[in-house]
Amino acid sequence: MHDLDLARDLTDLAATMPDDPARPAAVQRRARRLRQQRFATRGVAAGSGFALAVAGVAIAGRSTGSPHPVADGPTLPDCSAVPRDAPKSPDTTDSNGFGPRAKFRGTITAVPDAHTIVVHDFGGHDFTFTLTDATEVIDAAATDKGAAPSLPVGESVVVQALGAPTGPWTVEAVIVHPDAAPKVAKPDDSPTTMRKGDGHVVGAPTT
Amino acid sequence: MNLSEAVPVTVSATRTAAYVADVDTFVREHGAALARTAFLLTGDHQLAEDLVQTALAKVAVRWDRVAAKGHPGAYVRQTMVRTAIGWRRRRWRGEMPSGDVPETRAADDLVAVDRRDRLRRALLTLPPRQRAAVVLRFYEDRTEADVADLMGCSVGTVKSQTARALAHLRTELTGGI
């Protein structure tokens, strides 16, 4: 087949294509529809992006505002900021209007002074607690309820603290030998006969 | 409504009217030629009309930028060729225009009709890229570089596609006799 024949035959074949007088209007209609589709697609994309951003901000806010102290151990406020002789606020004995009550279970790793203990919890974090006059120290395994419990290094304890909306945590109670008591008693309804302020640290302070 | 509010609307309306007029003029001037090429690319009158309208609508959407660069005809032709190649890949036939289907010429003799029909059928047996290469090279009489630019491939690819297409057409057209 010669190239010239092919060109002539193609021209002959193409000439059978009729012209459409309505083509300009049809093109305008299609262009308008195409433009609307693109506009709608952009709107959907922008809306989806905005929704994702709002959801991301909400999730981030929820995770940073988590009140669980054990999971966020290193970010907890330093309990040593509570002074021993601080005036007893009526709010510290009343959980209403306060933050969460948390329990720190671990081992005493240091006793820097007579009113401070450092507890290494099971989560691997070290927490420093300052005991105040309001702190109760309970020995769950003691047979003599009248004896004052001691807090030596290496002792297993459970520290119950109350988080204030603002400011440091308040140590409500320190329970020694918690394994001896399957249920940790709350300080308010504790059956112990100890009075508030009876707890104190025994042993040489470590640095 | 004060003047500061009325001016943007007036400008927008004027601009839209000018754009519509430009596109309409272009379609009237080049639409028929584009449709003939589209018919060779698709082998079907309705598909060809659909193809040329699709390509023109794509270009009309961004007419400002295309017209600013000059030679909107080349851009439309490139869009049409690449759309035709892509149609086969997607196995999509798009919209089928309805309404009155124009009749073809009735004064042809049977030999010419038969020859055209055989050529049309032979073209349809070609892959889209080979068909586009043959149409652009031999119907539109474009250079290999032009064809490569329109198809979005290299000159070597155009040469090989054209050679294969011609060999296939020879077999199809001479083998049937």
Coordinates of C-alpha atoms in Angstrom, one line a residue:
Chain A
M1 CA 0.0 0.0 0.0
H2 CA 1.4 3.3 -1.0
D3 CA 1.6 6.2 1.4
L4 CA -0.2 8.5 -1.0
D5 CA -3.0 6.0 -1.3
L6 CA -3.3 5.8 2.4
A7 CA -3.4 9.6 2.8
R8 CA -6.0 9.9 0.1
D9 CA -8.1 7.1 1.5
L10 CA -7.9 8.6 5.0
T11 CA -9.0 12.0 3.7
D12 CA -11.9 10.3 1.9
L13 CA -12.9 8.5 5.0
A14 CA -12.6 11.5 7.2
A15 CA -14.8 13.5 4.9
T16 CA -17.8 11.3 5.9
M17 CA -17.7 12.9 9.3
P18 CA -20.6 15.4 9.4
D19 CA -20.4 18.7 11.0
D20 CA -22.6 19.4 14.0
P21 CA -24.1 22.9 14.2
A22 CA -24.9 22.5 17.9
R23 CA -21.3 21.8 18.8
P24 CA -20.5 25.2 20.3
A25 CA -23.4 25.1 22.6
A26 CA -22.6 21.5 23.6
V27 CA -19.0 22.4 24.3
Q28 CA -20.2 25.3 26.5
R29 CA -22.5 23.0 28.4
R30 CA -19.8 20.5 29.0
A31 CA -17.3 23.1 30.1
R32 CA -19.8 24.5 32.6
R33 CA -20.5 21.0 34.0
L34 CA -16.8 20.3 34.1
R35 CA -16.2 23.6 36.0
Q36 CA -18.9 22.7 38.5
Q37 CA -17.5 19.3 39.1
R38 CA -14.0 20.7 39.7
F39 CA -15.5 23.3 42.1
A40 CA -17.4 20.6 43.9
T41 CA -14.4 18.4 44.2
R42 CA -12.3 21.2 45.6
G43 CA -15.1 21.9 48.1
V44 CA -15.3 18.3 49.2
A45 CA -11.5 18.2 49.6
A46 CA -11.4 21.4 51.6
G47 CA -14.3 20.1 53.8
S48 CA -12.5 16.8 54.4
G49 CA -9.3 18.5 55.3
F50 CA -11.1 20.8 57.8
A51 CA -12.9 17.9 59.4
L52 CA -9.6 15.9 59.7
A53 CA -7.9 19.0 61.3
V54 CA -10.7 19.4 63.8
A55 CA -10.6 15.7 64.7
G56 CA -6.8 15.9 65.1
V57 CA -7.0 18.8 67.4
A58 CA -9.7 17.1 69.5
I59 CA -7.7 13.9 69.8
A60 CA -4.5 15.8 70.7
G61 CA -6.4 17.8 73.3
R62 CA -7.8 14.7 74.9
S63 CA -4.4 13.0 75.1
T64 CA -2.6 15.9 76.6
G65 CA -5.4 16.5 79.1
S66 CA -5.3 12.9 80.4
P67 CA -5.7 12.9 84.2
H68 CA -4.0 9.5 84.7
P69 CA -0.9 10.3 86.8
V70 CA 0.8 6.9 86.5
A71 CA 0.9 7.0 82.7
D72 CA 2.2 10.5 82.8
G73 CA 4.5 10.1 85.7
P74 CA 7.4 12.4 84.8
T75 CA 5.1 15.2 84.0
L76 CA 3.4 15.2 87.4
P77 CA 3.8 18.2 89.6
D78 CA 6.5 17.7 92.3
C79 CA 4.8 16.8 95.5
S80 CA 7.7 18.1 97.5
A81 CA 6.3 21.5 96.9
V82 CA 3.7 20.9 99.6
P83 CA 5.3 22.4 102.8
R84 CA 5.1 20.4 106.0
D85 CA 3.8 23.4 108.0
A86 CA 1.4 24.6 105.4
P87 CA -1.9 25.5 106.8
K88 CA -4.4 22.8 106.5
S89 CA -6.8 23.8 103.8
P90 CA -10.3 22.6 104.2
D91 CA -10.2 21.6 100.6
T92 CA -7.5 19.1 101.2
T93 CA -9.8 16.9 103.3
D94 CA -12.7 17.3 100.9
S95 CA -12.5 15.6 97.5
N96 CA -15.4 17.6 96.2
G97 CA -14.1 20.0 93.6
F98 CA -10.7 18.4 93.5
G99 CA -8.9 16.6 90.7
P100 CA -8.5 12.9 90.5
R101 CA -7.4 10.7 93.4
A102 CA -4.5 8.6 92.3
K103 CA -2.6 5.7 93.8
F104 CA 1.1 5.2 93.2
R105 CA 2.3 1.7 93.9
G106 CA 6.0 1.0 94.2
T107 CA 9.1 0.7 96.4
I108 CA 10.7 3.4 98.5
T109 CA 14.1 4.0 96.9
A110 CA 15.2 7.0 99.0
V111 CA 14.3 8.9 102.1
P112 CA 16.0 12.3 101.7
D113 CA 14.7 13.7 105.0
A114 CA 12.3 12.9 107.7
H115 CA 9.3 14.1 105.7
T116 CA 10.2 13.1 102.2
I117 CA 10.2 9.7 100.4
V118 CA 11.1 8.8 96.9
V119 CA 8.9 6.0 95.4
H120 CA 9.9 4.1 92.3
D121 CA 6.6 2.9 90.9
F122 CA 6.0 -0.1 88.7
G123 CA 5.9 2.1 85.7
G124 CA 9.6 2.9 86.1
H125 CA 9.2 6.4 87.3
D126 CA 10.5 8.0 90.5
F127 CA 8.1 10.2 92.4
T128 CA 9.1 12.4 95.4
F129 CA 6.4 12.7 98.1
T130 CA 6.4 15.0 101.0
L131 CA 4.4 13.9 104.0
T132 CA 2.5 16.5 105.9
D133 CA 0.6 16.5 109.1
A134 CA -2.5 15.5 107.3
T135 CA -0.9 12.4 105.8
E136 CA -1.9 9.1 107.2
V137 CA 0.7 6.3 107.3
I138 CA -1.0 2.9 107.6
D139 CA 0.7 -0.4 108.0
A140 CA -1.7 -3.0 106.6
A141 CA 0.3 -5.9 108.1
A142 CA 0.8 -4.5 111.6
T143 CA -0.7 -6.5 114.4
D144 CA -0.3 -3.7 116.8
K145 CA -2.4 -0.9 115.5
G146 CA -1.1 1.5 118.0
A147 CA 2.5 1.3 116.9
A148 CA 3.7 4.0 114.4
P149 CA 4.6 2.5 111.0
S150 CA 8.1 3.0 109.6
L151 CA 9.0 3.8 106.0
P152 CA 12.4 2.3 105.4
V153 CA 14.1 2.1 102.0
G154 CA 13.0 -0.9 100.0
E155 CA 9.6 -1.0 101.6
S156 CA 6.6 -1.6 99.3
V157 CA 4.1 1.1 99.6
V158 CA 1.0 2.5 98.1
V159 CA 0.8 6.3 98.1
Q160 CA -2.6 7.8 97.7
A161 CA -2.6 11.4 96.5
L162 CA -5.2 13.9 95.6
G163 CA -4.7 16.2 92.7
A164 CA -5.8 19.8 93.1
P165 CA -7.1 21.7 90.1
T166 CA -4.1 24.0 90.5
G167 CA -0.9 23.4 92.4
P168 CA 0.8 20.3 93.7
W169 CA -0.6 17.0 94.6
T170 CA -1.6 16.3 98.2
V171 CA -0.5 13.0 99.8
E172 CA -3.5 11.7 101.7
A173 CA -2.1 8.4 102.8
V174 CA 0.9 6.0 102.6
I175 CA 0.0 2.4 103.0
V176 CA 2.9 0.1 104.0
H177 CA 2.8 -3.6 103.2
P178 CA -0.1 -3.2 100.8
D179 CA 0.0 -6.9 99.9
A180 CA -1.2 -7.8 103.3
A181 CA -4.4 -6.0 102.6
P182 CA -6.2 -7.1 99.5
K183 CA -8.3 -4.0 99.5
V184 CA -6.7 -0.7 100.2
A185 CA -8.7 1.2 102.7
K186 CA -9.7 4.7 102.1
P187 CA -8.3 7.2 104.6
D188 CA -11.7 8.7 105.3
D189 CA -13.4 5.4 106.2
S190 CA -10.3 3.5 107.3
P191 CA -10.9 1.2 110.3
T192 CA -7.4 2.1 111.7
T193 CA -7.3 3.9 115.0
M194 CA -4.4 6.1 114.0
R195 CA -4.9 9.7 114.2
K196 CA -3.9 12.2 111.6
G197 CA -0.4 13.3 111.9
D198 CA 0.9 10.2 113.5
G199 CA 2.9 9.1 110.5
H200 CA 6.5 9.9 110.3
V201 CA 9.6 8.7 108.5
V202 CA 12.0 6.4 110.4
G203 CA 15.6 5.9 109.4
A204 CA 18.5 7.9 108.2
P205 CA 17.9 10.2 105.3
T206 CA 19.6 9.4 102.1
T207 CA 20.7 11.8 99.4
Chain B
M1 CA -26.3 49.1 45.5
N2 CA -23.5 51.6 45.2
L3 CA -20.9 51.8 42.5
S4 CA -18.2 49.9 44.4
E5 CA -20.4 46.9 44.5
A6 CA -21.6 47.1 40.9
V7 CA -18.2 47.3 39.2
P8 CA -16.9 43.8 39.9
V9 CA -20.1 42.2 38.7
T10 CA -19.9 44.2 35.5
V11 CA -16.3 43.3 34.9
S12 CA -17.0 39.6 35.6
A13 CA -20.0 39.6 33.2
T14 CA -18.0 41.2 30.5
R15 CA -15.1 38.8 30.9
T16 CA -17.5 35.8 30.8
A17 CA -19.2 37.0 27.7
A18 CA -15.8 37.5 26.0
Y19 CA -14.7 34.1 27.0
V20 CA -17.8 32.5 25.7
A21 CA -17.6 34.3 22.4
D22 CA -13.9 33.3 22.0
V23 CA -14.6 29.7 22.6
D24 CA -17.6 29.7 20.3
T25 CA -15.6 31.3 17.5
F26 CA -12.8 28.8 18.0
V27 CA -15.2 25.8 17.9
R28 CA -16.9 27.1 14.8
E29 CA -13.7 27.6 13.0
H30 CA -11.8 24.5 14.0
G31 CA -14.6 22.1 15.1
A32 CA -15.2 20.4 11.8
A33 CA -11.5 19.7 11.1
L34 CA -11.1 18.4 14.7
A35 CA -14.2 16.2 14.2
R36 CA -12.8 14.6 11.1
T37 CA -9.5 13.7 12.8
A38 CA -11.5 12.4 15.8
F39 CA -13.5 10.2 13.4
L40 CA -10.3 8.6 12.2
L41 CA -9.1 8.1 15.8
T42 CA -12.4 6.5 16.9
G43 CA -13.9 5.0 13.8
D44 CA -17.4 6.1 14.9
H45 CA -19.3 9.3 14.2
Q46 CA -20.9 9.5 17.7
L47 CA -17.7 8.7 19.5
A48 CA -15.8 11.2 17.4
E49 CA -18.3 13.9 18.3
D50 CA -18.1 13.0 21.9
L51 CA -14.3 13.0 21.7
V52 CA -14.0 16.4 20.1
Q53 CA -16.5 18.0 22.5
T54 CA -14.7 16.5 25.5
A55 CA -11.4 17.9 24.3
L56 CA -12.9 21.3 23.5
A57 CA -14.6 21.4 26.9
K58 CA -11.4 20.5 28.7
V59 CA -9.6 23.4 27.0
A60 CA -12.5 25.8 27.4
V61 CA -12.3 25.4 31.2
R62 CA -8.8 26.9 31.1
W63 CA -9.3 29.0 28.0
D64 CA -7.6 32.1 29.6
R65 CA -4.3 30.4 30.1
V66 CA -4.4 28.5 26.8
A67 CA -5.3 31.5 24.7
A68 CA -2.6 33.6 26.5
K69 CA 0.1 31.1 25.3
G70 CA -1.2 31.3 21.7
H71 CA -2.0 28.4 19.4
P72 CA -5.0 27.0 21.2
G73 CA -5.6 24.8 18.2
A74 CA -2.4 22.8 18.9
Y75 CA -3.4 22.4 22.6
V76 CA -6.9 21.2 21.6
R77 CA -5.4 18.7 19.2
Q78 CA -3.0 17.4 21.8
T79 CA -5.8 17.1 24.3
M80 CA -7.9 15.2 21.8
V81 CA -5.2 12.8 20.8
R82 CA -4.2 12.0 24.3
T83 CA -7.9 11.6 25.4
A84 CA -8.5 9.2 22.5
I85 CA -5.5 7.1 23.6
G86 CA -6.7 7.2 27.2
W87 CA -10.2 6.1 26.3
R88 CA -9.1 2.7 25.2
R89 CA -7.0 2.3 28.3
R90 CA -9.9 3.1 30.6
R91 CA -12.4 1.1 28.5
W92 CA -14.7 4.0 28.8
R93 CA -16.8 5.4 26.0
G94 CA -18.1 8.5 27.9
E95 CA -21.3 10.1 26.9
M96 CA -23.2 9.0 23.9
P97 CA -24.9 12.1 22.3
S98 CA -28.5 11.5 21.6
G99 CA -30.9 13.2 19.3
D100 CA -30.8 13.5 15.5
V101 CA -27.9 11.5 14.1
P102 CA -26.8 13.2 10.9
E103 CA -26.9 11.0 7.8
T104 CA -23.8 10.4 5.7
R105 CA -23.6 11.3 2.1
A106 CA -25.8 9.1 0.0
A107 CA -24.3 9.8 -3.5
D108 CA -21.2 7.5 -3.1
D109 CA -20.8 4.6 -5.3
L110 CA -20.6 1.2 -3.8
V111 CA -16.9 0.7 -4.5
A112 CA -15.9 3.8 -2.6
V113 CA -18.2 2.9 0.2
D114 CA -16.7 -0.5 0.4
R115 CA -13.1 0.9 0.3
R116 CA -13.8 3.4 3.1
D117 CA -15.5 0.7 5.2
R118 CA -12.6 -1.6 4.9
L119 CA -10.2 1.1 5.8
R120 CA -12.3 2.1 8.8
R121 CA -12.4 -1.5 10.0
A122 CA -8.7 -1.9 9.5
L123 CA -8.0 1.2 11.5
L124 CA -10.1 -0.1 14.3
T125 CA -8.0 -3.2 14.5
L126 CA -5.0 -1.0 15.4
P127 CA -4.1 -0.2 19.0
P128 CA -4.9 3.5 19.8
R129 CA -1.3 4.6 19.8
Q130 CA -0.6 3.1 16.3
R131 CA -3.9 4.5 15.0
A132 CA -3.1 8.0 16.3
A133 CA 0.4 7.8 14.7
V134 CA -1.0 6.8 11.3
V135 CA -3.7 9.4 11.4
L136 CA -1.4 12.3 12.4
R137 CA 1.4 11.3 10.0
F138 CA -0.7 10.5 6.9
Y139 CA -4.0 12.3 7.3
E140 CA -2.7 15.5 9.0
D141 CA 0.7 15.2 7.3
R142 CA 2.6 16.1 10.4
T143 CA 6.3 15.5 11.0
E144 CA 7.4 12.8 13.3
A145 CA 8.5 15.4 15.9
D146 CA 5.1 17.0 15.8
V147 CA 3.4 13.6 16.2
A148 CA 5.7 12.8 19.1
D149 CA 4.8 16.1 20.8
L150 CA 1.1 15.5 20.3
M151 CA 1.2 12.0 21.5
G152 CA 3.5 12.7 24.4
C153 CA 6.2 10.2 23.4
S154 CA 9.6 10.1 21.7
V155 CA 10.3 10.3 18.0
G156 CA 11.6 6.8 18.0
T157 CA 8.3 5.6 19.4
V158 CA 6.4 7.4 16.7
K159 CA 8.6 5.7 14.0
S160 CA 8.1 2.2 15.5
Q161 CA 4.4 2.7 16.0
T162 CA 3.9 4.0 12.5
A163 CA 5.9 1.2 11.0
R164 CA 4.0 -1.5 12.9
A165 CA 0.7 0.2 12.0
L166 CA 1.5 0.3 8.3
A167 CA 2.5 -3.3 8.3
H168 CA -0.7 -4.2 10.0
L169 CA -2.8 -2.1 7.6
R170 CA -1.1 -3.7 4.6
T171 CA -2.0 -7.1 5.8
E172 CA -5.5 -6.1 6.6
L173 CA -6.3 -4.3 3.4
T174 CA -4.5 -6.4 0.8
G175 CA -5.1 -9.7 2.5
G176 CA -8.9 -9.3 2.2
I177 CA -8.8 -8.9 -1.6

